[in-house]
Amino acid sequence: MKILAIETSCDETAVAVLEKDHIMANQVASQIAKHRPYGGVVPELASRQHTEWLPSLIQSTMTESNVTFSDLDLIAVTYGPGLEGALVVGTVAARTLSRLHQIPLMPINHIEAHMFAACFDGKRIEFPFISLIVSGGHTQLVKVNDVGDYELCGQTRDDAAGEAFDKVARALGLPYPGGPEIQKQAVNGDMTRFKFPIPLRHDPYAFSFSGLKTAVIQTIDKEEKPDDPQFIADVSACFQDAVVRTLLLKSRRACEDFGIDRLVVCGGVTANAEFRERLLQCDQTVILPEFSYCTDNAAMIGLMAWLSHENGVSADKAFTVSPQLSLVP
Ligand code: KG4
Ligand code: ZN
């Protein structure tokens, strides 16, 4: 079964072609440089870039995979959550190709796809498992009973972890996206210089990164030389440490409380090297997607379509874009 997958939910224009759960071609055109001057993603700009780049990206990904439209069995497209205009570009393109070439179309939940991004090439995770989703828009702990069967354990009450990385980076004068920049700065920082709190420490699985961000910004505001490279490095190291400690505490707690040994961690923040290293020291069996499938890509969208198909989900159901789409109804 050959699948064409399209992802345009935020600031990556992405297309992939898969044979079942095997990637034949996977191309990502990052818009980061376009948004960087504005310090974050500008929704209108994102839609315009998707419109400009998507047709040629589809063409080049199809060419790379050596697959023609008549070979395709399924088109998979992200329909939420994400930026509305950006989602519209991807879904309109997918629907047009589906109608034109008479290929079934399957709408895919972006967050669900992140959760299974470690399952290419026959790799499967035994159910149930605990999934920690840490992206720019989401921080959620989910108990995954099966494909399509999810229980929400807890989520952030305000900012997502990635969002906090981006906002703290901006407060430190670092460019967008903040995660990789904070990580770079933290390498030279003293992790013990500032004591930032673990937000909602005693709430079992809820997160709150807005309070942590405020504590960090207060520290920056109080500093006489906020441009000092060592100060920036130290704040970065202490903030990163506080986020990592928070994510580890709540994820381990969920695993222990539910008696589940498998922890799957996914979403853009999973690209963080310090976080990856400390996750691997957990008692639990930690499953991480490969580095390049942590951040947004279309291969995970195609994979999710294959897994859903295998699980009896049929294509061609009616849908519209769903910017606020959640995992658990
Ligand atoms: O999953 P993703 O690519 O897009 C969304 O669906 O949101 O996640 C993007 C987020 C951004 O907030 C970015 O700062 C963060 O992931 N991120 C990182 C790192 N790389 C990306 N955060 C911390 N450390 C990183 N190395
Ligand atoms: Zn994402």
GROMACS .gro file of C-alpha atoms and ligand atoms in nm:
model
  356
    1MET     CA    1   0.000   0.000   0.000
    2LYS     CA    2   0.152   0.329  -0.114
    3ILE     CA    3   0.065   0.644   0.081
    4LEU     CA    4   0.121   1.011  -0.001
    5ALA     CA    5   0.125   1.220   0.321
    6ILE     CA    6   0.094   1.597   0.356
    7GLU     CA    7   0.161   1.803   0.671
    8THR     CA    8   0.108   2.180   0.689
    9SER     CA    9  -0.024   2.238   1.042
   10CYS     CA   10   0.235   2.498   1.148
   11ASP     CA   11   0.562   2.624   0.999
   12GLU     CA   12   0.697   2.315   0.823
   13THR     CA   13   0.574   2.235   0.473
   14ALA     CA   14   0.617   1.858   0.461
   15VAL     CA   15   0.543   1.573   0.219
   16ALA     CA   16   0.628   1.203   0.236
   17VAL     CA   17   0.564   0.886   0.040
   18LEU     CA   18   0.548   0.556   0.228
   19GLU     CA   19   0.504   0.192   0.141
   20LYS     CA   20   0.299   0.083   0.443
   21ASP     CA   21   0.520   0.184   0.741
   22HIS     CA   22   0.836   0.224   0.535
   23ILE     CA   23   0.949   0.568   0.418
   24MET     CA   24   1.025   0.595   0.045
   25ALA     CA   25   1.078   0.972   0.047
   26ASN     CA   26   1.042   1.235   0.318
   27GLN     CA   27   1.090   1.605   0.248
   28VAL     CA   28   1.051   1.895   0.489
   29ALA     CA   29   1.073   2.259   0.381
   30SER     CA   30   1.122   2.457   0.698
   31GLN     CA   31   0.979   2.808   0.713
   32ILE     CA   32   1.176   2.896   1.026
   33ALA     CA   33   1.396   3.155   0.848
   34LYS     CA   34   1.082   3.332   0.720
   35HIS     CA   35   0.929   3.362   1.068
   36ARG     CA   36   1.249   3.429   1.264
   37PRO     CA   37   1.250   3.808   1.204
   38TYR     CA   38   0.907   3.823   1.375
   39GLY     CA   39   1.015   3.619   1.680
   40GLY     CA   40   0.750   3.351   1.623
   41VAL     CA   41   0.519   3.194   1.368
   42VAL     CA   42   0.307   3.446   1.176
   43PRO     CA   43  -0.007   3.253   1.071
   44GLU     CA   44  -0.075   3.442   0.746
   45LEU     CA   45   0.286   3.407   0.640
   46ALA     CA   46   0.276   3.034   0.716
   47SER     CA   47  -0.032   2.985   0.494
   48ARG     CA   48   0.125   3.183   0.211
   49GLN     CA   49   0.451   2.983   0.226
   50HIS     CA   50   0.261   2.652   0.231
   51THR     CA   51   0.068   2.766  -0.078
   52GLU     CA   52   0.389   2.863  -0.253
   53TRP     CA   53   0.596   2.559  -0.162
   54LEU     CA   54   0.354   2.267  -0.138
   55PRO     CA   55   0.294   2.194  -0.511
   56SER     CA   56   0.665   2.166  -0.594
   57LEU     CA   57   0.736   1.976  -0.272
   58ILE     CA   58   0.470   1.718  -0.363
   59GLN     CA   59   0.626   1.686  -0.707
   60SER     CA   60   0.983   1.647  -0.581
   61THR     CA   61   0.884   1.396  -0.311
   62MET     CA   62   0.690   1.187  -0.564
   63THR     CA   63   0.990   1.199  -0.801
   64GLU     CA   64   1.232   1.098  -0.525
   65SER     CA   65   1.014   0.802  -0.430
   66ASN     CA   66   0.971   0.693  -0.792
   67VAL     CA   67   0.598   0.661  -0.731
   68THR     CA   68   0.331   0.796  -0.970
   69PHE     CA   69  -0.020   0.906  -0.874
   70SER     CA   70  -0.163   0.592  -1.034
   71ASP     CA   71   0.052   0.384  -0.794
   72LEU     CA   72  -0.094   0.554  -0.483
   73ASP     CA   73  -0.351   0.374  -0.265
   74LEU     CA   74  -0.409   0.645  -0.007
   75ILE     CA   75  -0.353   1.015   0.063
   76ALA     CA   76  -0.308   1.115   0.428
   77VAL     CA   77  -0.332   1.474   0.546
   78THR     CA   78  -0.313   1.655   0.881
   79TYR     CA   79  -0.652   1.814   0.957
   80GLY     CA   80  -0.572   1.939   1.309
   81PRO     CA   81  -0.471   2.063   1.554
   82GLY     CA   82  -0.281   2.359   1.413
   83LEU     CA   83  -0.313   2.696   1.243
   84GLU     CA   84  -0.641   2.713   1.055
   85GLY     CA   85  -0.516   2.877   0.736
   86ALA     CA   86  -0.212   2.650   0.725
   87LEU     CA   87  -0.428   2.339   0.767
   88VAL     CA   88  -0.660   2.457   0.489
   89VAL     CA   89  -0.370   2.470   0.240
   90GLY     CA   90  -0.270   2.108   0.307
   91THR     CA   91  -0.621   1.968   0.316
   92VAL     CA   92  -0.732   2.149  -0.002
   93ALA     CA   93  -0.426   2.017  -0.185
   94ALA     CA   94  -0.488   1.664  -0.054
   95ARG     CA   95  -0.857   1.672  -0.140
   96THR     CA   96  -0.787   1.805  -0.490
   97LEU     CA   97  -0.536   1.526  -0.560
   98SER     CA   98  -0.770   1.269  -0.409
   99ARG     CA   99  -1.059   1.373  -0.637
  100LEU     CA  100  -0.845   1.420  -0.945
  101HIS     CA  101  -0.676   1.080  -0.921
  102GLN     CA  102  -0.959   0.892  -0.744
  103ILE     CA  103  -0.742   0.807  -0.442
  104PRO     CA  104  -0.900   0.756  -0.096
  105LEU     CA  105  -0.825   1.035   0.151
  106MET     CA  106  -0.763   0.993   0.525
  107PRO     CA  107  -0.759   1.289   0.769
  108ILE     CA  108  -0.495   1.251   1.042
  109ASN     CA  109  -0.465   1.401   1.391
  110HIS     CA  110  -0.119   1.563   1.415
  111ILE     CA  111  -0.075   1.481   1.785
  112GLU     CA  112  -0.175   1.118   1.738
  113ALA     CA  113   0.085   1.094   1.460
  114HIS     CA  114   0.355   1.235   1.692
  115MET     CA  115   0.275   0.957   1.945
  116PHE     CA  116   0.351   0.678   1.697
  117ALA     CA  117   0.651   0.839   1.526
  118ALA     CA  118   0.882   0.565   1.661
  119CYS     CA  119   0.692   0.289   1.475
  120PHE     CA  120   0.845   0.287   1.127
  121ASP     CA  121   0.964  -0.035   0.963
  122GLY     CA  122   0.778  -0.287   1.172
  123LYS     CA  123   0.872  -0.138   1.511
  124ARG     CA  124   0.570  -0.168   1.739
  125ILE     CA  125   0.521  -0.067   2.102
  126GLU     CA  126   0.336  -0.306   2.330
  127PHE     CA  127   0.005  -0.163   2.460
  128PRO     CA  128  -0.072  -0.006   2.695
  129PHE     CA  129   0.196   0.262   2.715
  130ILE     CA  130   0.222   0.611   2.860
  131SER     CA  131   0.285   0.883   2.605
  132LEU     CA  132   0.431   1.222   2.689
  133ILE     CA  133   0.363   1.472   2.411
  134VAL     CA  134   0.582   1.781   2.435
  135SER     CA  135   0.556   2.015   2.140
  136GLY     CA  136   0.519   2.385   2.071
  137GLY     CA  137   0.144   2.371   2.125
  138HIS     CA  138   0.093   2.070   2.354
  139THR     CA  139   0.212   1.915   2.677
  140GLN     CA  140   0.005   1.609   2.756
  141LEU     CA  141   0.037   1.276   2.934
  142VAL     CA  142  -0.179   1.012   2.770
  143LYS     CA  143  -0.244   0.645   2.846
  144VAL     CA  144  -0.247   0.468   2.510
  145ASN     CA  145  -0.451   0.146   2.523
  146ASP     CA  146  -0.449   0.081   2.148
  147VAL     CA  147  -0.440   0.273   1.820
  148GLY     CA  148  -0.737   0.510   1.857
  149ASP     CA  149  -0.798   0.432   2.227
  150TYR     CA  150  -0.656   0.708   2.447
  151GLU     CA  151  -0.709   0.829   2.804
  152LEU     CA  152  -0.588   1.177   2.897
  153CYS     CA  153  -0.395   1.164   3.229
  154GLY     CA  154  -0.307   1.535   3.241
  155GLN     CA  155  -0.202   1.832   3.036
  156THR     CA  156  -0.073   2.185   3.067
  157ARG     CA  157  -0.305   2.443   3.218
  158ASP     CA  158  -0.139   2.725   3.026
  159ASP     CA  159   0.176   2.730   2.810
  160ALA     CA  160   0.314   2.420   2.641
  161ALA     CA  161   0.674   2.321   2.719
  162GLY     CA  162   0.797   2.420   2.370
  163GLU     CA  163   0.612   2.750   2.397
  164ALA     CA  164   0.793   2.819   2.726
  165PHE     CA  165   1.129   2.747   2.557
  166ASP     CA  166   1.034   2.992   2.280
  167LYS     CA  167   0.917   3.267   2.521
  168VAL     CA  168   1.215   3.239   2.757
  169ALA     CA  169   1.450   3.246   2.458
  170ARG     CA  170   1.284   3.562   2.335
  171ALA     CA  171   1.319   3.722   2.681
  172LEU     CA  172   1.692   3.635   2.668
  173GLY     CA  173   1.724   3.796   2.324
  174LEU     CA  174   1.772   3.461   2.149
  175PRO     CA  175   1.615   3.389   1.808
  176TYR     CA  176   1.309   3.174   1.727
  177PRO     CA  177   1.263   2.881   1.772
  178GLY     CA  178   1.388   2.900   2.127
  179GLY     CA  179   1.434   2.532   2.211
  180PRO     CA  180   1.751   2.466   2.011
  181GLU     CA  181   1.894   2.809   2.111
  182ILE     CA  182   1.840   2.750   2.485
  183GLN     CA  183   1.994   2.405   2.445
  184LYS     CA  184   2.302   2.558   2.279
  185GLN     CA  185   2.340   2.825   2.550
  186ALA     CA  186   2.282   2.577   2.834
  187VAL     CA  187   2.590   2.375   2.738
  188ASN     CA  188   2.810   2.650   2.890
  189GLY     CA  189   2.576   2.730   3.178
  190ASP     CA  190   2.582   2.660   3.551
  191MET     CA  191   2.272   2.454   3.625
  192THR     CA  192   2.291   2.540   3.998
  193ARG     CA  193   2.302   2.922   3.978
  194PHE     CA  194   1.923   2.983   3.990
  195LYS     CA  195   1.659   2.772   4.159
  196PHE     CA  196   1.351   2.771   3.936
  197PRO     CA  197   1.038   2.596   4.066
  198ILE     CA  198   0.878   2.274   3.944
  199PRO     CA  199   0.529   2.406   3.865
  200LEU     CA  200   0.231   2.215   4.015
  201ARG     CA  201   0.475   1.971   4.177
  202HIS     CA  202   0.204   1.810   4.387
  203ASP     CA  203  -0.065   1.785   4.119
  204PRO     CA  204  -0.031   1.433   3.979
  205TYR     CA  205  -0.009   1.492   3.604
  206ALA     CA  206  -0.097   1.855   3.529
  207PHE     CA  207   0.165   2.096   3.396
  208SER     CA  208   0.196   2.475   3.410
  209PHE     CA  209   0.485   2.634   3.228
  210SER     CA  210   0.357   2.989   3.240
  211GLY     CA  211   0.456   3.026   3.608
  212LEU     CA  212   0.803   2.891   3.537
  213LYS     CA  213   0.840   3.132   3.244
  214THR     CA  214   0.737   3.423   3.471
  215ALA     CA  215   0.991   3.319   3.737
  216VAL     CA  216   1.263   3.315   3.471
  217ILE     CA  217   1.158   3.652   3.327
  218GLN     CA  218   1.162   3.805   3.677
  219THR     CA  219   1.520   3.682   3.717
  220ILE     CA  220   1.612   3.840   3.382
  221ASP     CA  221   1.440   4.169   3.476
  222LYS     CA  222   1.633   4.187   3.806
  223GLU     CA  223   1.971   4.130   3.641
  224GLU     CA  224   2.193   4.434   3.592
  225LYS     CA  225   2.368   4.285   3.288
  226PRO     CA  226   2.106   4.069   3.114
  227ASP     CA  227   2.322   4.065   2.795
  228ASP     CA  228   2.613   3.902   2.975
  229PRO     CA  229   2.684   3.572   2.789
  230GLN     CA  230   2.745   3.381   3.114
  231PHE     CA  231   2.416   3.506   3.259
  232ILE     CA  232   2.230   3.394   2.943
  233ALA     CA  233   2.401   3.055   2.958
  234ASP     CA  234   2.322   3.009   3.329
  235VAL     CA  235   1.955   3.109   3.294
  236SER     CA  236   1.925   2.875   2.992
  237ALA     CA  237   2.079   2.584   3.184
  238CYS     CA  238   1.861   2.637   3.493
  239PHE     CA  239   1.540   2.684   3.292
  240GLN     CA  240   1.610   2.378   3.077
  241ASP     CA  241   1.683   2.178   3.393
  242ALA     CA  242   1.353   2.288   3.550
  243VAL     CA  243   1.156   2.184   3.239
  244VAL     CA  244   1.334   1.851   3.217
  245ARG     CA  245   1.283   1.778   3.589
  246THR     CA  246   0.913   1.864   3.560
  247LEU     CA  247   0.857   1.643   3.255
  248LEU     CA  248   1.047   1.352   3.411
  249LEU     CA  249   0.867   1.379   3.747
  250LYS     CA  250   0.517   1.369   3.598
  251SER     CA  251   0.592   1.103   3.335
  252ARG     CA  252   0.753   0.866   3.586
  253ARG     CA  253   0.463   0.926   3.824
  254ALA     CA  254   0.209   0.833   3.553
  255CYS     CA  255   0.403   0.516   3.468
  256GLU     CA  256   0.423   0.415   3.834
  257ASP     CA  257   0.059   0.498   3.917
  258PHE     CA  258  -0.076   0.307   3.616
  259GLY     CA  259   0.175   0.022   3.659
  260ILE     CA  260   0.303   0.070   3.303
  261ASP     CA  261   0.672   0.031   3.224
  262ARG     CA  262   0.675   0.180   2.872
  263LEU     CA  263   0.711   0.556   2.828
  264VAL     CA  264   0.691   0.700   2.476
  265VAL     CA  265   0.807   1.060   2.446
  266CYS     CA  266   0.733   1.264   2.135
  267GLY     CA  267   0.696   1.615   1.990
  268GLY     CA  268   0.949   1.887   1.913
  269VAL     CA  269   1.091   1.924   2.267
  270THR     CA  270   1.201   1.559   2.246
  271ALA     CA  271   1.477   1.687   2.018
  272ASN     CA  272   1.638   1.841   2.330
  273ALA     CA  273   1.967   1.661   2.397
  274GLU     CA  274   1.967   1.710   2.776
  275PHE     CA  275   1.610   1.579   2.797
  276ARG     CA  276   1.692   1.275   2.579
  277GLU     CA  277   1.997   1.193   2.789
  278ARG     CA  278   1.812   1.215   3.120
  279LEU     CA  279   1.515   1.018   2.985
  280LEU     CA  280   1.745   0.730   2.911
  281GLN     CA  281   1.845   0.719   3.280
  282CYS     CA  282   1.482   0.646   3.383
  283ASP     CA  283   1.389   0.307   3.525
  284GLN     CA  284   1.115   0.280   3.264
  285THR     CA  285   1.167   0.158   2.910
  286VAL     CA  286   1.181   0.488   2.724
  287ILE     CA  287   1.093   0.492   2.356
  288LEU     CA  288   1.197   0.797   2.153
  289PRO     CA  289   1.136   0.862   1.785
  290GLU     CA  290   1.449   0.911   1.578
  291PHE     CA  291   1.573   1.267   1.607
  292SER     CA  292   1.445   1.377   1.263
  293TYR     CA  293   1.092   1.247   1.335
  294CYS     CA  294   1.060   1.436   1.667
  295THR     CA  295   0.980   1.768   1.501
  296ASP     CA  296   0.704   1.813   1.243
  297ASN     CA  297   0.724   1.593   0.935
  298ALA     CA  298   0.488   1.418   0.694
  299ALA     CA  299   0.637   1.069   0.733
  300MET     CA  300   0.466   1.038   1.074
  301ILE     CA  301   0.136   1.143   0.910
  302GLY     CA  302   0.168   0.867   0.651
  303LEU     CA  303   0.267   0.617   0.920
  304MET     CA  304  -0.038   0.710   1.129
  305ALA     CA  305  -0.259   0.654   0.823
  306TRP     CA  306  -0.108   0.306   0.775
  307LEU     CA  307  -0.152   0.216   1.145
  308SER     CA  308  -0.513   0.343   1.138
  309HIS     CA  309  -0.581   0.148   0.818
  310GLU     CA  310  -0.435  -0.166   0.979
  311ASN     CA  311  -0.665  -0.103   1.273
  312GLY     CA  312  -0.976  -0.092   1.054
  313VAL     CA  313  -1.017   0.285   1.014
  314SER     CA  314  -1.157   0.359   0.669
  315ALA     CA  315  -1.063   0.652   0.449
  316ASP     CA  316  -1.292   0.906   0.287
  317LYS     CA  317  -1.482   1.012   0.598
  318ALA     CA  318  -1.616   1.366   0.576
  319PHE     CA  319  -1.399   1.622   0.755
  320THR     CA  320  -1.314   1.987   0.780
  321VAL     CA  321  -0.999   2.136   0.930
  322SER     CA  322  -1.005   2.131   1.309
  323PRO     CA  323  -0.755   2.381   1.461
  324GLN     CA  324  -0.843   2.278   1.818
  325LEU     CA  325  -0.866   1.904   1.749
  326SER     CA  326  -0.797   1.702   2.064
  327LEU     CA  327  -0.684   1.346   2.114
  328VAL     CA  328  -0.955   1.252   2.358
  329PRO     CA  329  -1.310   1.372   2.275
  330KG4     O1  330   0.636   1.929   1.745
  330KG4     P1  331   0.691   2.057   1.695
  330KG4     O2  332   0.795   2.053   1.585
  330KG4     O3  333   0.576   2.151   1.642
  330KG4     C1  334   0.451   2.155   1.705
  330KG4     O4  335   0.367   2.068   1.672
  330KG4     O5  336   0.437   2.241   1.794
  330KG4     O6  337   0.750   2.136   1.821
  330KG4     C2  338   0.807   2.264   1.810
  330KG4     C3  339   0.861   2.306   1.945
  330KG4     C4  340   0.910   2.450   1.949
  330KG4     O7  341   0.851   2.515   2.060
  330KG4     C5  342   1.061   2.436   1.967
  330KG4     O8  343   1.120   2.541   2.042
  330KG4     C6  344   1.070   2.305   2.041
  330KG4     O9  345   0.972   2.224   1.983
  330KG4     N1  346   1.204   2.245   2.022
  330KG4     C7  347   1.291   2.226   2.123
  330KG4     C8  348   1.410   2.177   2.063
  330KG4     N2  349   1.390   2.166   1.929
  330KG4     C9  350   1.263   2.209   1.905
  330KG4     N3  351   1.279   2.248   2.255
  330KG4    C10  352   1.386   2.222   2.332
  330KG4     N4  353   1.505   2.176   2.283
  330KG4    C11  354   1.521   2.151   2.151
  330KG4     N5  355   1.637   2.107   2.103
  331ZN      ZN  356   0.407   1.885   1.600
   0.00000   0.00000   0.00000
